[in-house]
């Protein structure tokens, strides 16, 4: 069983719920379809995805969809006064004193969280509403209507089961508001959405259920969500249970909360609660919202409408549920940590009083629909729902608490991280990892890069995709950002003097030269503007490089003078050019022994340079060197890789080395494993190939044989390149890298 199934089975086996059914769709595929337990314990009728669950407040999102359809058509104005459609709302009163809580605590016996005592009601004074209630206010739970102890208590006293929707709405108009419209937030458990349903009837001229059938359910092929059950559907309605004294009691006939919303006992179909349906059909609603308003080619809402429904609505300081804000008929996750939720920020959905629950997660492209049949489970605060969310996260949200060098590394959306040949920057408590986006580089289409992508993290394990900070320019073949041009090794520095982020990019030109493009931005995430293009520092071909700054703010540029030596050059004060002062290191070498993949770091006043040899994407041995100053000399050299029989730097190539903030002496060496599928290839052989390429006296037939055996870098699929991040170990002034199948930052001081 998977984590979701095990979670629900545990609750059923402990007799905390009678049964449950859940559907999870990920990337368009149904990945969890599970039901366990009973719809009727006594008759041993199993629960299933076809069980007609009491959806309770999960009626509200459906009402919101109906309203927003009419808004799209121009038949309702989102900011129209409700009195436009129901004139009884033209003269509203407001409680002059606040009663109740600032924070909503779900309570199955009192949806608003508490009741008002008679003495409070008798002593309350009222003032005139500062402005009319709008349609937006009702959708957004910011109207004040039935949204606190006073309004909710008085509403219960005037409601009658025989009311039509319009009659019920007119009665609500006679009640005081708990606060001035649009000035605060609350939860209108019944009133607001019953008024909205009445508005739908008034505008459309159709009975509310008839409207839903014609404009939502019918077009989506939904036949098992309704207020009016036929005999066959009635046979699929589960019994309602209450958890009491460690067991379950059948309260179907006695549950007050169900009788209040049971459509079979009333004269109208509530827009707030009372609908019954299967999770199979409700998942169609969820999928439509996930797909931005379209279900299997049928458009129910426009994409911008769905975005509006799941967006922040009103701007005021009141937060009814910490970590949650109301959209338009949707509950939207904002700060999961405040509510101990496992959901992603931006996910949205709703819950029902009896344990039904759904949410849509656009980030991970999934929807979840849960059916449960227990009366005192806590509605939006159901621990069963939270436990299912935890299990969904464990199954479908990539989450790491350690490094796995050489393994596939996914971002928080479950996609391969695409930040190759780049570096890591630390700013105000957040790490930014940026690099070449190789997602389209399959070795067949000629694409070398797809811009520079950046990720953010606070723990270095889990990385959120911040998008392309430097996008490709597919319409400009002359640009280094043209996808088929060889752009790589992006490195960014922050210049405290200018307040700008400065990015350098390496570019391999068609004429065989290599040059740099320099861009600047006000923010690390861009946008970046090109300030120099075709820069050849001191007239040299500039290959792989690293940028570094000292404590004094002065910056340096370490680069591979292509196929000859390493250069350390001083940068200008604005970091966009070289001053002309430089030093040379590791001279007189030819491939594969010339240095590239250069990474510099400073520790305890010493300067370290790690570099690899020159064999393209195929890995090779590395060397480390240390010096007393930026410009060296870097005379002391050694192989930093310990116990590497392949002689390939653990099949990887350096991109950067950085110190972990808050740690005494922890440095991480970051490297790309460009070709994880080619680790069996022998360095001795392809090292010989590169030596022969740059030796004019090479034996031509042997060179041709080797060249035929190894594809060029352009023919390599690097879209599935991996990463090797390892901690440095120091022995005196020397640094070494040991292999770890996995390792944790927390294991270091």
XYZ file of C-alpha atoms in Angstrom:
749
model
C 0.000 0.000 0.000
C 1.158 3.556 -0.615
C 1.329 6.242 2.075
C -2.138 7.624 1.318
C -3.771 4.218 1.463
C -1.927 3.294 4.657
C -3.012 6.576 6.259
C -6.710 6.050 5.579
C -6.592 2.370 6.468
C -5.117 3.302 9.856
C -7.993 5.663 10.672
C -10.605 3.112 9.622
C -8.962 0.262 11.519
C -8.809 2.423 14.652
C -12.547 3.111 14.205
C -12.022 6.854 13.974
C -13.842 6.913 10.651
C -16.165 4.332 9.125
C -14.687 4.567 5.665
C -12.999 6.848 3.173
C -12.370 7.176 -0.550
C -9.704 9.278 -2.222
C -8.659 10.196 -5.744
C -5.374 11.867 -6.687
C -4.586 12.984 -10.217
C -1.020 13.991 -11.087
C 0.077 15.394 -14.451
C -3.236 14.311 -15.949
C -3.011 10.716 -14.758
C -5.082 9.149 -11.985
C -2.351 7.967 -9.620
C -4.396 7.102 -6.514
C -7.870 5.549 -6.627
C -8.529 4.044 -3.216
C -11.493 3.253 -1.016
C -11.540 1.431 2.309
C -14.061 0.823 5.059
C -17.807 1.117 5.099
C -20.540 3.442 3.972
C -22.839 1.430 6.240
C -21.134 -0.535 8.996
C -24.222 -2.478 10.051
C -25.088 -3.640 6.526
C -21.398 -4.060 5.584
C -21.792 -1.847 2.534
C -18.314 -0.762 1.432
C -17.451 2.841 0.695
C -16.286 3.610 -2.844
C -15.588 6.515 -5.163
C -19.252 6.160 -6.230
C -20.552 6.705 -2.686
C -22.803 9.803 -2.580
C -21.051 11.748 0.163
C -22.584 14.694 1.989
C -20.418 17.437 0.485
C -21.647 20.137 2.897
C -19.569 23.315 2.358
C -17.925 21.873 -0.732
C -21.120 23.229 -2.301
C -19.591 26.728 -2.016
C -16.943 26.371 -4.742
C -19.641 25.142 -7.139
C -21.764 28.192 -6.323
C -18.727 30.399 -6.903
C -18.165 28.797 -10.313
C -21.781 29.559 -11.262
C -21.455 33.182 -10.151
C -18.163 33.666 -11.994
C -19.671 32.256 -15.195
C -22.304 35.007 -15.042
C -19.602 37.566 -14.257
C -17.706 36.476 -17.379
C -20.889 36.943 -19.409
C -21.398 40.455 -18.049
C -24.705 39.504 -16.453
C -23.313 40.050 -12.947
C -20.769 42.679 -11.995
C -18.178 41.366 -9.558
C -18.277 44.634 -7.644
C -22.003 45.257 -8.063
C -23.991 45.912 -4.925
C -26.086 42.900 -3.939
C -29.088 45.238 -3.690
C -28.911 45.512 -7.501
C -30.267 41.980 -7.662
C -32.037 41.724 -4.301
C -33.303 45.207 -3.273
C -33.857 44.147 0.355
C -30.102 44.626 0.887
C -30.339 48.376 0.319
C -30.281 49.459 3.962
C -27.974 47.303 6.071
C -27.096 47.669 9.757
C -23.744 46.801 11.329
C -22.863 45.777 14.890
C -21.331 48.817 16.551
C -19.151 46.623 18.782
C -16.996 43.705 17.852
C -17.949 40.313 19.272
C -16.036 37.118 18.714
C -12.617 35.991 17.606
C -9.932 37.357 15.334
C -8.906 33.840 14.348
C -11.368 31.270 13.041
C -11.324 27.906 14.805
C -13.429 25.300 12.961
C -16.154 23.840 15.150
C -18.629 21.276 13.781
C -21.332 22.565 16.111
C -20.828 26.238 15.282
C -19.354 27.082 11.865
C -18.458 30.642 12.885
C -16.580 29.397 15.931
C -18.945 30.473 18.728
C -22.462 31.647 19.514
C -23.559 34.997 20.959
C -25.268 34.912 24.345
C -28.690 36.517 24.741
C -27.329 39.288 26.952
C -24.840 40.219 24.221
C -27.592 40.370 21.624
C -29.810 42.479 23.854
C -27.042 44.961 24.631
C -25.769 45.288 21.039
C -26.134 48.625 19.289
C -26.015 49.135 15.549
C -24.801 51.639 12.982
C -25.475 52.176 9.314
C -23.364 50.259 6.810
C -20.686 52.510 5.329
C -21.241 51.043 1.873
C -23.370 48.345 0.241
C -22.390 44.665 0.274
C -20.977 43.584 -3.099
C -20.915 40.278 -4.929
C -17.159 40.264 -4.356
C -17.671 40.638 -0.591
C -19.920 37.580 -0.484
C -17.525 35.434 -2.513
C -14.570 36.604 -0.453
C -16.083 36.219 3.029
C -15.618 39.920 3.671
C -19.249 41.086 3.712
C -19.935 40.772 7.451
C -23.126 38.823 6.664
C -23.521 35.838 9.002
C -19.813 36.039 9.744
C -19.665 36.260 13.508
C -21.490 35.235 16.660
C -24.213 37.891 16.365
C -25.061 37.410 12.710
C -24.807 33.652 12.825
C -26.938 33.305 15.958
C -29.689 35.607 14.624
C -29.648 33.934 11.208
C -30.358 30.557 12.751
C -33.418 32.041 14.476
C -35.053 33.338 11.294
C -34.342 30.436 8.930
C -37.160 28.059 8.095
C -36.778 24.874 6.093
C -39.621 25.808 3.805
C -37.877 29.024 2.652
C -37.164 29.482 -1.025
C -33.732 30.857 -1.861
C -35.111 34.344 -2.415
C -37.154 34.235 0.796
C -34.097 33.121 2.716
C -31.986 35.910 1.173
C -34.544 38.572 2.085
C -34.484 37.333 5.684
C -30.700 37.646 5.750
C -31.060 41.248 4.572
C -32.968 42.023 7.759
C -30.045 40.886 9.949
C -27.160 43.049 11.168
C -23.683 42.611 9.738
C -20.942 41.567 12.143
C -18.558 44.176 10.680
C -18.465 46.859 8.013
C -18.335 45.370 4.494
C -14.827 44.926 3.122
C -13.033 45.909 6.329
C -12.329 42.474 7.792
C -12.533 38.772 7.116
C -14.587 35.986 8.635
C -16.422 32.896 7.551
C -19.983 33.079 6.323
C -20.912 29.447 6.786
C -24.359 29.725 5.240
C -25.689 33.220 4.570
C -23.313 34.652 1.958
C -23.448 31.717 -0.415
C -27.177 31.229 -0.078
C -27.547 34.866 -1.131
C -25.192 34.215 -4.061
C -27.312 31.245 -5.140
C -30.381 33.481 -4.955
C -28.602 36.024 -7.186
C -27.854 33.245 -9.706
C -31.557 32.391 -9.779
C -32.606 36.034 -10.161
C -30.148 36.729 -12.993
C -30.469 33.468 -14.923
C -34.192 32.966 -14.438
C -33.441 29.338 -13.665
C -33.809 27.344 -10.501
C -30.347 27.058 -8.904
C -29.988 23.297 -9.476
C -31.291 23.657 -13.026
C -28.630 26.290 -13.688
C -25.892 24.010 -12.323
C -27.122 21.097 -14.423
C -27.306 23.143 -17.610
C -24.083 25.141 -17.355
C -21.677 23.113 -15.199
C -22.695 19.519 -14.530
C -24.175 18.722 -17.944
C -21.278 20.045 -20.051
C -18.803 18.202 -17.811
C -20.638 14.879 -17.879
C -21.409 15.071 -14.151
C -24.463 13.053 -13.146
C -23.610 12.243 -9.518
C -23.530 15.692 -7.915
C -26.978 16.955 -7.053
C -29.453 18.211 -4.471
C -32.195 15.902 -5.777
C -31.334 12.218 -5.536
C -33.087 9.502 -7.465
C -33.780 6.190 -5.757
C -30.557 4.596 -7.026
C -28.463 7.514 -5.767
C -30.212 7.407 -2.387
C -29.008 3.822 -2.019
C -25.420 5.094 -2.296
C -25.654 7.735 0.459
C -23.522 6.601 3.412
C -24.630 6.562 7.011
C -23.323 9.455 9.099
C -21.184 8.526 12.098
C -19.936 10.324 15.178
C -16.744 9.397 16.987
C -17.619 8.858 20.663
C -15.700 7.125 23.450
C -13.236 5.454 21.111
C -15.843 4.159 18.675
C -18.396 5.184 16.062
C -22.082 5.853 16.658
C -24.638 6.137 13.844
C -26.177 9.640 14.042
C -27.741 9.761 10.588
C -31.250 10.370 11.913
C -30.283 12.593 14.823
C -27.493 14.804 13.534
C -28.628 18.413 13.898
C -25.877 19.698 11.630
C -26.947 17.446 8.758
C -30.638 18.222 9.155
C -29.840 21.936 8.795
C -28.414 21.440 5.312
C -30.228 18.321 4.078
C -31.848 19.454 0.800
C -34.472 16.744 1.097
C -35.843 18.488 4.189
C -35.966 22.040 2.810
C -37.741 24.205 0.296
C -34.614 25.350 -1.543
C -31.195 24.239 -2.697
C -28.584 26.013 -0.633
C -25.578 27.567 -2.340
C -23.651 27.124 0.901
C -24.124 23.451 1.738
C -26.303 20.408 1.195
C -25.148 19.056 -2.121
C -24.406 15.318 -2.319
C -22.019 13.726 -4.747
C -19.306 11.226 -5.540
C -15.627 11.983 -5.355
C -15.413 10.635 -8.921
C -17.588 13.483 -10.185
C -16.213 16.101 -7.804
C -12.739 15.284 -9.089
C -13.948 16.529 -12.469
C -14.572 19.916 -10.838
C -11.095 19.832 -9.319
C -9.513 18.830 -12.623
C -11.311 21.643 -14.424
C -9.900 24.159 -11.947
C -6.421 22.628 -12.249
C -6.656 22.948 -16.031
C -7.542 26.643 -15.722
C -11.242 26.342 -16.426
C -11.378 23.664 -19.113
C -12.502 20.053 -18.721
C -11.728 17.670 -21.583
C -11.976 20.452 -24.154
C -15.074 22.080 -22.669
C -14.481 25.558 -21.276
C -16.392 26.168 -18.054
C -14.420 29.236 -16.958
C -11.728 31.388 -18.525
C -8.151 30.855 -17.273
C -7.988 34.391 -15.895
C -11.189 33.752 -13.941
C -9.715 30.703 -12.220
C -6.587 32.710 -11.399
C -8.782 35.420 -9.899
C -10.742 32.923 -7.815
C -7.501 31.500 -6.400
C -5.853 34.891 -5.855
C -5.675 37.268 -2.945
C -8.890 39.232 -2.741
C -9.030 41.931 -0.104
C -6.137 43.698 1.533
C -6.652 44.141 5.254
C -4.837 43.023 8.356
C -7.398 40.521 9.598
C -6.385 36.931 8.888
C -9.218 34.602 9.785
C -7.120 31.412 9.590
C -3.345 31.937 9.941
C -1.625 30.790 6.761
C -4.866 30.845 4.714
C -6.563 33.588 2.732
C -9.938 33.593 1.030
C -10.036 33.826 -2.728
C -13.400 33.949 -4.472
C -15.213 30.873 -3.224
C -11.849 29.232 -2.606
C -9.617 28.742 0.411
C -6.044 29.464 -0.720
C -2.893 28.275 1.019
C -0.476 31.138 1.673
C 1.921 30.145 4.457
C 1.623 26.403 5.171
C 3.895 26.575 8.216
C 1.383 28.704 10.104
C -1.280 26.027 9.853
C 1.029 22.978 9.953
C -0.059 22.066 6.444
C 1.928 20.080 3.914
C 0.342 21.805 0.956
C 2.160 24.078 -1.459
C 1.594 27.854 -1.256
C -0.945 28.770 -3.931
C -2.873 25.508 -3.701
C -6.609 26.054 -3.272
C -9.817 24.191 -2.560
C -12.398 23.651 0.183
C -13.574 21.257 2.897
C -16.911 19.968 4.096
C -18.195 19.632 7.658
C -18.348 15.830 7.480
C -14.789 15.246 6.309
C -14.965 15.757 2.556
C -12.006 17.715 1.269
C -10.468 18.767 -2.015
C -7.602 20.893 -3.211
C -5.833 21.758 -6.406
C -2.065 22.228 -6.524
C -1.004 24.078 -9.699
C 2.684 23.881 -8.747
C 2.785 20.083 -8.666
C -0.021 19.734 -11.221
C -2.215 17.561 -9.042
C -5.670 17.510 -7.507
C -6.905 15.592 -4.487
C -10.507 14.716 -3.560
C -11.328 12.946 -0.292
C -14.644 11.513 0.880
C -15.339 10.813 4.575
C -18.623 10.415 6.487
C -18.159 11.552 10.091
C -20.168 14.313 11.775
C -17.704 15.633 14.381
C -14.508 15.513 12.357
C -13.894 19.248 12.438
C -14.618 20.373 8.878
C -11.673 22.419 7.579
C -9.721 21.389 10.667
C -10.091 17.643 10.067
C -6.959 15.810 11.152
C -7.768 13.139 8.586
C -7.535 15.711 5.792
C -4.240 17.017 7.157
C -2.883 13.473 7.362
C -3.851 12.825 3.735
C -2.109 16.060 2.733
C 1.009 14.843 4.554
C 0.860 11.553 2.671
C 0.379 13.335 -0.661
C 3.443 15.443 0.061
C 5.471 12.370 0.933
C 4.443 10.675 -2.296
C 4.405 13.505 -4.801
C 6.293 16.517 -3.440
C 10.032 16.083 -3.757
C 11.532 16.758 -0.338
C 15.090 16.224 0.784
C 16.844 16.303 4.132
C 20.289 15.370 2.808
C 22.378 15.343 -0.354
C 22.600 12.359 -2.702
C 25.615 13.048 -4.944
C 25.172 11.851 -8.498
C 21.488 11.026 -8.056
C 18.650 12.734 -9.910
C 17.853 15.989 -8.056
C 14.340 17.395 -8.411
C 13.049 20.860 -7.597
C 9.975 21.452 -5.447
C 7.779 21.001 -8.532
C 9.194 17.530 -9.134
C 11.261 18.543 -12.173
C 14.990 18.063 -12.774
C 16.986 21.021 -11.559
C 18.492 22.858 -14.527
C 21.305 25.028 -13.128
C 24.426 23.659 -14.789
C 27.864 25.223 -14.857
C 26.711 27.988 -12.548
C 27.107 28.931 -8.919
C 25.374 29.557 -5.593
C 24.763 33.013 -4.147
C 23.637 33.722 -0.568
C 21.429 36.752 0.137
C 19.440 37.652 3.266
C 18.896 34.092 4.474
C 18.230 32.584 1.054
C 20.516 30.670 -1.291
C 20.177 31.226 -5.047
C 21.490 28.518 -7.349
C 21.651 29.515 -10.998
C 23.108 28.001 -14.144
C 22.581 26.834 -17.700
C 19.096 25.584 -18.438
C 19.693 22.398 -20.434
C 16.107 21.112 -20.460
C 15.909 21.193 -24.272
C 19.466 20.014 -25.025
C 18.871 16.479 -26.297
C 21.890 16.283 -28.644
C 19.647 16.097 -31.703
C 17.998 19.497 -32.123
C 21.133 21.653 -32.051
C 20.004 23.492 -28.914
C 22.911 24.198 -26.559
C 21.024 26.060 -23.847
C 17.641 27.534 -23.007
C 18.734 30.555 -21.004
C 19.833 30.847 -17.391
C 17.521 29.403 -14.743
C 17.588 30.182 -11.027
C 16.371 28.341 -7.921
C 15.988 29.471 -4.319
C 16.355 27.550 -1.062
C 16.725 28.146 2.648
C 18.140 24.700 3.464
C 20.257 23.870 0.358
C 18.335 20.614 -0.049
C 15.001 21.739 -1.492
C 15.028 24.207 -4.376
C 12.149 26.252 -5.723
C 12.230 27.103 -9.411
C 12.328 30.899 -9.760
C 12.229 30.680 -13.540
C 14.476 31.960 -16.313
C 16.366 34.977 -15.010
C 18.077 35.374 -18.392
C 15.792 33.963 -21.095
C 16.984 32.642 -24.460
C 16.612 34.723 -27.606
C 15.358 32.200 -30.191
C 14.614 34.931 -32.748
C 18.143 36.384 -32.811
C 20.790 34.013 -34.270
C 23.545 36.591 -33.672
C 22.913 36.766 -29.924
C 24.946 34.633 -27.487
C 21.543 33.879 -25.981
C 20.387 32.276 -29.206
C 19.665 28.670 -28.109
C 21.935 27.073 -30.716
C 24.894 29.259 -29.769
C 27.298 27.906 -27.165
C 26.640 29.964 -24.048
C 27.583 28.535 -20.667
C 29.214 29.040 -17.247
C 27.035 31.930 -15.944
C 28.447 33.574 -12.793
C 26.933 36.439 -10.817
C 28.437 38.892 -8.337
C 26.683 41.498 -6.232
C 28.374 44.891 -6.346
C 27.750 46.750 -3.080
C 29.074 49.993 -4.553
C 26.621 50.097 -7.450
C 23.831 48.023 -5.898
C 23.731 45.888 -9.052
C 24.005 42.193 -9.753
C 26.580 41.572 -12.476
C 26.425 38.395 -14.577
C 29.158 37.144 -16.909
C 28.458 34.529 -19.595
C 30.976 32.599 -21.648
C 30.287 32.407 -25.390
C 32.004 30.121 -27.916
C 31.900 31.935 -31.239
C 31.545 30.443 -34.712
C 35.054 31.609 -35.683
C 36.567 29.502 -32.891
C 37.176 32.396 -30.503
C 35.658 32.580 -27.053
C 34.368 35.766 -25.443
C 32.200 37.082 -22.630
C 28.810 38.753 -22.388
C 28.205 40.925 -19.311
C 24.746 41.808 -17.982
C 23.489 43.742 -14.957
C 20.277 43.770 -12.931
C 18.754 45.479 -9.905
C 17.597 42.144 -8.478
C 19.222 38.725 -8.459
C 16.176 37.344 -10.302
C 16.449 39.999 -12.980
C 15.578 41.331 -15.437
C 19.150 41.499 -16.733
C 20.342 43.974 -19.351
C 23.355 43.395 -21.602
C 26.086 45.994 -21.004
C 28.981 44.297 -22.840
C 29.035 41.745 -25.624
C 31.963 40.060 -27.362
C 34.342 41.014 -24.546
C 37.786 39.422 -25.000
C 39.687 40.377 -21.831
C 43.138 41.734 -22.639
C 42.527 40.429 -26.173
C 42.454 36.816 -24.958
C 40.081 33.962 -25.708
C 38.250 33.450 -22.408
C 36.838 30.030 -21.576
C 35.562 28.508 -18.317
C 35.789 30.937 -15.427
C 34.852 31.890 -11.896
C 34.201 35.305 -10.327
C 35.074 36.218 -6.743
C 35.072 39.250 -4.437
C 37.257 40.094 -1.481
C 36.262 41.603 1.842
C 37.268 45.004 0.472
C 34.775 44.708 -2.383
C 37.421 44.260 -5.060
C 36.538 41.585 -7.608
C 38.564 39.051 -9.583
C 38.058 36.997 -12.709
C 39.690 33.545 -12.929
C 39.465 32.162 -16.453
C 40.826 29.547 -18.774
C 42.830 31.235 -21.499
C 41.637 28.669 -23.965
C 43.922 25.653 -24.253
C 46.947 27.372 -22.756
C 46.889 28.712 -19.170
C 44.762 30.083 -16.323
C 44.473 33.857 -15.850
C 43.554 35.807 -12.716
C 42.469 39.319 -13.738
C 41.308 42.283 -11.663
C 37.831 43.587 -12.444
C 36.871 47.239 -12.727
C 34.969 48.849 -9.850
C 31.626 48.176 -11.541
C 32.613 44.499 -12.213
C 31.711 44.779 -15.910
C 35.242 44.718 -17.374
C 38.883 43.958 -16.563
C 41.376 46.618 -15.529
C 44.211 45.127 -17.543
C 46.147 43.843 -14.526
C 46.442 40.052 -14.489
C 48.614 37.070 -13.569
C 49.176 33.747 -15.363
C 49.124 30.262 -13.838
C 49.637 26.651 -14.945
C 51.281 27.742 -18.237
C 52.678 25.638 -21.044
C 50.096 22.882 -20.972
C 48.050 21.373 -23.774
C 44.750 19.478 -23.613
C 43.851 17.379 -21.782
C 46.108 18.970 -19.159
C 45.160 22.639 -19.580
C 42.817 23.877 -16.885
C 39.071 24.546 -17.143
C 36.062 24.070 -14.868
C 37.671 26.623 -12.571
C 36.365 27.206 -9.027
C 37.927 29.630 -6.508
C 37.266 30.024 -2.783
C 38.982 31.720 0.117
C 39.572 30.155 3.538
C 41.534 31.480 6.508
C 43.378 33.974 4.350
C 44.387 31.378 1.770
C 43.185 31.277 -1.831
C 42.237 27.960 -3.388
C 41.698 27.137 -7.048
C 40.200 23.808 -8.095
C 40.085 22.932 -11.785
C 39.596 20.067 -14.194
C 41.391 19.102 -17.362
C 40.145 19.638 -20.908
C 38.045 16.773 -22.263
C 34.707 18.538 -22.902
C 31.711 16.942 -21.212
C 33.688 13.758 -20.574
C 35.211 14.003 -17.052
C 38.892 13.874 -16.145
C 41.302 14.238 -13.194
C 41.252 17.495 -11.244
C 43.906 19.430 -9.401
C 43.712 21.725 -6.389
C 46.129 24.546 -5.660
C 46.560 27.045 -2.836
C 48.225 30.451 -2.604
C 48.680 33.296 -0.143
C 47.258 35.966 -2.445
C 44.658 36.300 -5.184
C 47.347 36.287 -7.843
C 49.336 33.433 -6.389
C 51.676 31.878 -7.105
C 49.630 28.656 -7.050
C 52.678 26.422 -6.872
C 51.464 23.727 -4.494
C 49.184 21.351 -6.403
C 47.499 18.044 -5.574
C 44.654 15.752 -6.599
C 41.745 16.603 -4.254
C 39.780 13.464 -5.066
C 40.370 10.579 -2.661
C 39.889 6.957 -3.723
C 38.690 7.717 -7.250
C 39.780 4.693 -9.295
C 38.119 6.084 -12.443
C 40.449 9.117 -12.419
C 37.473 11.250 -13.456
C 36.803 13.433 -10.406
C 33.935 11.124 -9.462
C 32.657 11.497 -13.039
C 32.052 15.236 -12.632
C 33.409 18.726 -13.302
C 33.613 21.710 -10.933
C 31.315 24.696 -11.299
C 31.786 26.431 -7.914
C 32.800 26.046 -4.256
C 31.051 27.995 -1.489
C 30.978 28.228 2.290
C 27.765 27.267 4.087
C 26.422 30.137 6.178
C 26.368 29.520 9.914
C 28.827 26.631 9.741
C 32.306 26.858 11.215
C 34.267 25.375 8.350
C 31.919 23.703 5.864
C 32.611 24.294 2.173
C 30.658 22.529 -0.569
C 32.216 21.711 -3.921
C 29.545 21.755 -6.620
C 30.113 19.825 -9.815
C 28.140 18.749 -12.861
C 27.880 15.129 -13.893
C 27.228 15.989 -17.495
C 26.972 12.430 -18.819
C 25.612 10.059 -16.166
C 24.992 7.408 -18.851
C 28.658 7.345 -19.925
C 30.388 6.554 -16.640
C 31.821 3.303 -17.958
C 33.933 5.095 -20.571
C 37.688 5.080 -19.996
C 39.460 8.382 -19.331
C 42.788 7.019 -20.555
C 41.315 6.460 -24.017
C 39.365 9.681 -24.477
C 42.135 11.629 -22.744
C 44.390 10.339 -25.495
C 41.849 11.568 -28.053
C 42.015 15.144 -26.763
C 45.799 15.046 -26.630
C 45.904 13.927 -30.259
C 43.420 16.594 -31.391
C 45.828 19.310 -30.269
C 49.013 17.579 -31.428
C 49.838 18.314 -35.081
C 52.008 15.190 -35.229
C 49.189 12.820 -34.236
C 48.691 9.601 -36.146
C 45.711 10.419 -38.375
C 44.106 6.995 -38.568
C 44.146 6.516 -34.791
C 42.760 10.000 -34.305
C 39.968 9.282 -36.782
C 39.165 5.987 -35.031
C 38.879 7.615 -31.620
C 36.969 10.628 -32.934
C 34.416 8.304 -34.514
C 33.939 6.483 -31.217
C 33.150 9.578 -29.158
C 30.347 11.987 -30.109
C 31.011 15.713 -29.999
C 29.679 17.818 -27.132
C 26.927 19.113 -29.423
C 25.774 15.545 -29.982
C 25.473 14.855 -26.253
C 22.169 14.770 -24.390
C 22.825 16.941 -21.334
C 19.170 17.538 -20.486
C 19.523 14.714 -17.951
C 22.827 15.808 -16.461
C 23.120 15.362 -12.673
C 25.065 17.028 -9.871
C 27.767 15.965 -7.444
C 27.838 18.137 -4.325
C 30.403 17.076 -1.734
C 31.829 18.584 1.473
C 35.498 19.535 1.557
C 37.744 17.916 4.148
C 40.840 19.837 5.215
C 44.207 18.484 6.288
C 46.269 21.504 7.166
C 46.039 23.800 4.155
C 45.072 21.049 1.760
C 41.444 20.277 0.852
C 40.125 16.894 -0.195
C 36.890 15.361 -1.429
C 35.697 11.989 -0.155
C 32.844 10.129 -1.824
C 29.534 10.020 0.083
C 26.481 8.140 -1.141
C 24.574 10.627 1.030
C 25.495 13.313 3.550
C 23.917 16.040 5.702
C 24.859 19.609 6.541
C 23.685 18.966 10.090
C 26.578 16.569 10.637
C 29.035 19.487 10.519
C 29.710 22.123 13.162
